Tab-separated table of C-alpha atoms in Angstrom:
chain	number	residue	atom	x	y	z
A	36	UNK	CA	-14.734	-11.576	2.530
A	37	UNK	CA	-13.881	-10.522	-1.115
A	38	UNK	CA	-14.959	-7.320	-3.050
A	39	UNK	CA	-13.953	-6.507	-6.627
A	40	UNK	CA	-14.439	-3.637	-9.067
A	41	UNK	CA	-13.501	-3.963	-12.738
A	42	UNK	CA	-13.413	-1.441	-15.508
A	43	UNK	CA	-11.647	-0.971	-19.022
A	44	UNK	CA	-9.724	2.114	-19.770
A	45	UNK	CA	-8.707	3.690	-23.120
A	46	UNK	CA	-5.089	4.072	-22.238
A	47	UNK	CA	-1.988	1.748	-22.169
A	48	UNK	CA	-0.552	-0.011	-19.078
A	49	UNK	CA	2.029	2.462	-18.614
A	50	UNK	CA	-0.251	5.652	-18.252
A	51	UNK	CA	-2.435	3.686	-15.895
A	52	UNK	CA	0.484	2.418	-13.715
A	53	UNK	CA	1.812	6.145	-13.581
A	54	UNK	CA	-1.559	7.263	-12.260
A	55	UNK	CA	-2.175	4.227	-9.904
A	56	UNK	CA	1.135	3.852	-8.464
A	57	UNK	CA	1.187	7.622	-7.690
A	58	UNK	CA	-0.572	7.059	-4.350
A	59	UNK	CA	-0.115	10.742	-3.033
A	60	UNK	CA	-2.323	11.949	-5.856
A	61	UNK	CA	-5.212	9.416	-5.333
A	62	UNK	CA	-7.325	11.984	-3.587
A	63	UNK	CA	-7.232	14.104	-6.760
A	64	UNK	CA	-9.140	11.294	-8.748
A	65	UNK	CA	-11.139	9.153	-6.313
A	66	UNK	CA	-13.603	10.333	-3.684
A	67	UNK	CA	-13.043	7.267	-1.761
A	68	UNK	CA	-9.651	8.612	-0.511
A	69	UNK	CA	-9.346	11.901	1.414
A	70	UNK	CA	-5.728	11.927	2.068
A	71	UNK	CA	-2.906	9.716	0.879
A	72	UNK	CA	0.667	9.861	1.779
A	73	UNK	CA	3.608	7.491	0.762
A	74	UNK	CA	5.890	6.917	4.008
A	75	UNK	CA	9.074	6.977	2.042
A	76	UNK	CA	10.137	8.335	-1.178
A	77	UNK	CA	10.826	6.832	-4.514
A	78	UNK	CA	9.303	4.300	-6.935
A	79	UNK	CA	6.719	1.750	-5.432
A	80	UNK	CA	8.565	-1.413	-4.455
A	81	UNK	CA	8.038	-4.325	-2.041
A	82	UNK	CA	8.170	-2.850	1.586
A	83	UNK	CA	6.606	0.535	0.354
A	84	UNK	CA	4.149	2.030	2.746
A	85	UNK	CA	1.479	4.570	2.461
A	86	UNK	CA	-0.966	6.097	4.854
A	87	UNK	CA	-4.587	6.184	3.469
A	88	UNK	CA	-7.395	8.250	5.186
A	89	UNK	CA	-10.918	7.374	3.639
A	90	UNK	CA	-14.163	8.883	4.756
A	91	UNK	CA	-15.855	6.854	7.491
A	92	UNK	CA	-12.899	4.624	8.072
A	93	UNK	CA	-10.029	4.802	10.430
A	94	UNK	CA	-6.672	5.799	8.819
A	95	UNK	CA	-4.872	2.775	7.668
A	96	UNK	CA	-1.135	1.973	6.895
A	97	UNK	CA	-0.641	-0.190	3.749
A	98	UNK	CA	2.564	-1.934	3.009
A	99	UNK	CA	3.256	-3.438	-0.614
A	100	UNK	CA	3.971	-7.128	-0.636
A	101	UNK	CA	4.165	-7.641	-4.327
A	102	UNK	CA	4.833	-5.389	-7.474
A	103	UNK	CA	4.999	-6.141	-11.351
A	104	UNK	CA	5.385	-2.667	-12.718
A	105	UNK	CA	3.534	-1.775	-14.945
A	106	UNK	CA	0.888	-4.577	-14.461
A	107	UNK	CA	0.299	-5.046	-10.564
A	108	UNK	CA	0.740	-4.365	-6.940
A	109	UNK	CA	-0.582	-5.617	-3.932
A	110	UNK	CA	-0.651	-4.282	-0.539
A	111	UNK	CA	-1.734	-5.251	2.868
A	112	UNK	CA	-2.981	-3.625	5.828
A	113	UNK	CA	-3.750	-4.875	9.535
A	114	UNK	CA	-6.211	-3.929	11.904
A	115	UNK	CA	-7.494	-5.545	15.069
A	116	UNK	CA	-9.068	-8.828	13.851
A	117	UNK	CA	-8.909	-8.049	10.230
A	118	UNK	CA	-6.227	-8.342	7.704
A	119	UNK	CA	-7.122	-6.474	4.332
A	120	UNK	CA	-5.209	-7.430	1.047
A	121	UNK	CA	-5.751	-5.148	-1.965
A	122	UNK	CA	-4.757	-6.407	-5.370
A	123	UNK	CA	-4.442	-3.666	-8.200
A	124	UNK	CA	-4.324	-5.264	-11.609
A	125	UNK	CA	-3.766	-3.862	-14.984
A	126	UNK	CA	-4.429	-6.320	-17.848
A	127	UNK	CA	-3.566	-5.205	-21.452
A	128	UNK	CA	-6.103	-5.771	-23.893
A	129	UNK	CA	-5.541	-6.495	-27.808
A	130	UNK	CA	-6.832	-3.088	-28.881
A	131	UNK	CA	-4.411	-1.168	-26.694
A	132	UNK	CA	-6.728	-0.499	-23.787
A	133	UNK	CA	-6.566	-2.057	-20.387
A	134	UNK	CA	-8.821	-3.879	-17.821
A	135	UNK	CA	-8.377	-2.650	-14.278
A	136	UNK	CA	-9.247	-5.290	-11.581
A	137	UNK	CA	-9.281	-4.087	-8.026
A	138	UNK	CA	-9.850	-6.623	-5.537
A	139	UNK	CA	-10.018	-6.292	-1.845
A	140	UNK	CA	-9.889	-9.470	0.368
A	141	UNK	CA	-10.557	-9.384	4.283
A	142	UNK	CA	-9.382	-12.314	6.594
A	143	UNK	CA	-9.023	-12.843	10.231
A	144	UNK	CA	-11.503	-13.612	13.186
A	145	UNK	CA	-13.522	-10.036	12.569
A	146	UNK	CA	-13.699	-10.217	8.732
A	147	UNK	CA	-17.199	-11.438	8.565
A	148	UNK	CA	-18.484	-8.875	10.969
A	149	UNK	CA	-16.528	-6.120	9.327
A	150	UNK	CA	-17.825	-7.438	5.879
A	151	UNK	CA	-21.343	-7.339	7.016
A	152	UNK	CA	-21.092	-3.599	8.534
A	153	UNK	CA	-18.907	-2.095	5.825
A	154	UNK	CA	-19.579	-4.382	2.865
A	155	UNK	CA	-21.699	-1.689	1.130
A	156	UNK	CA	-19.061	1.074	1.683
A	157	UNK	CA	-16.097	-1.098	0.332
A	158	UNK	CA	-18.122	-1.849	-2.733
A	159	UNK	CA	-18.829	1.711	-3.259
A	160	UNK	CA	-15.062	2.720	-2.554
A	161	UNK	CA	-13.754	0.302	-5.073
A	162	UNK	CA	-16.278	1.318	-7.691
A	163	UNK	CA	-15.237	5.108	-7.098
A	164	UNK	CA	-11.552	4.288	-7.342
A	165	UNK	CA	-11.986	2.180	-10.653
A	166	UNK	CA	-14.175	4.933	-12.244
A	167	UNK	CA	-12.094	7.654	-10.886
A	168	UNK	CA	-8.944	5.972	-12.178
A	169	UNK	CA	-10.800	5.481	-15.877
A	170	UNK	CA	-11.644	9.160	-15.882
A	171	UNK	CA	-8.116	10.370	-14.747
A	172	UNK	CA	-6.332	8.042	-17.370
A	173	UNK	CA	-8.613	8.895	-20.406
A	174	UNK	CA	-8.202	12.718	-20.042
A	175	UNK	CA	-6.177	14.077	-23.018
């Protein structure tokens, strides 16, 4: 199962990266996350972990598996029968703005079932994250 949300933001990659990589503050700009807590201090690096609580979903721990600051980070979370992989990509545009591409891929023996049950919610949460990130980064 694959879900995606894309938005363009009138800000540079460094500004968007600062907001997006500050995971503890996600609840301030997206209603898709009610609580977020990094499990260790410091910048976002491979191996960094965070615990997210989202409405209507079980809390999940996410582990960063790829980082290309200030353009991308990928993290994974495992639940019984489902592995989720979230890709957060910031693509600079020629006019100084950026395009943000948020992707969630789910695999494993229960991925199809979870996708059918929670697909609408997943799409909504990705859209909330993209739109919230845009609003936060475009604030003066």
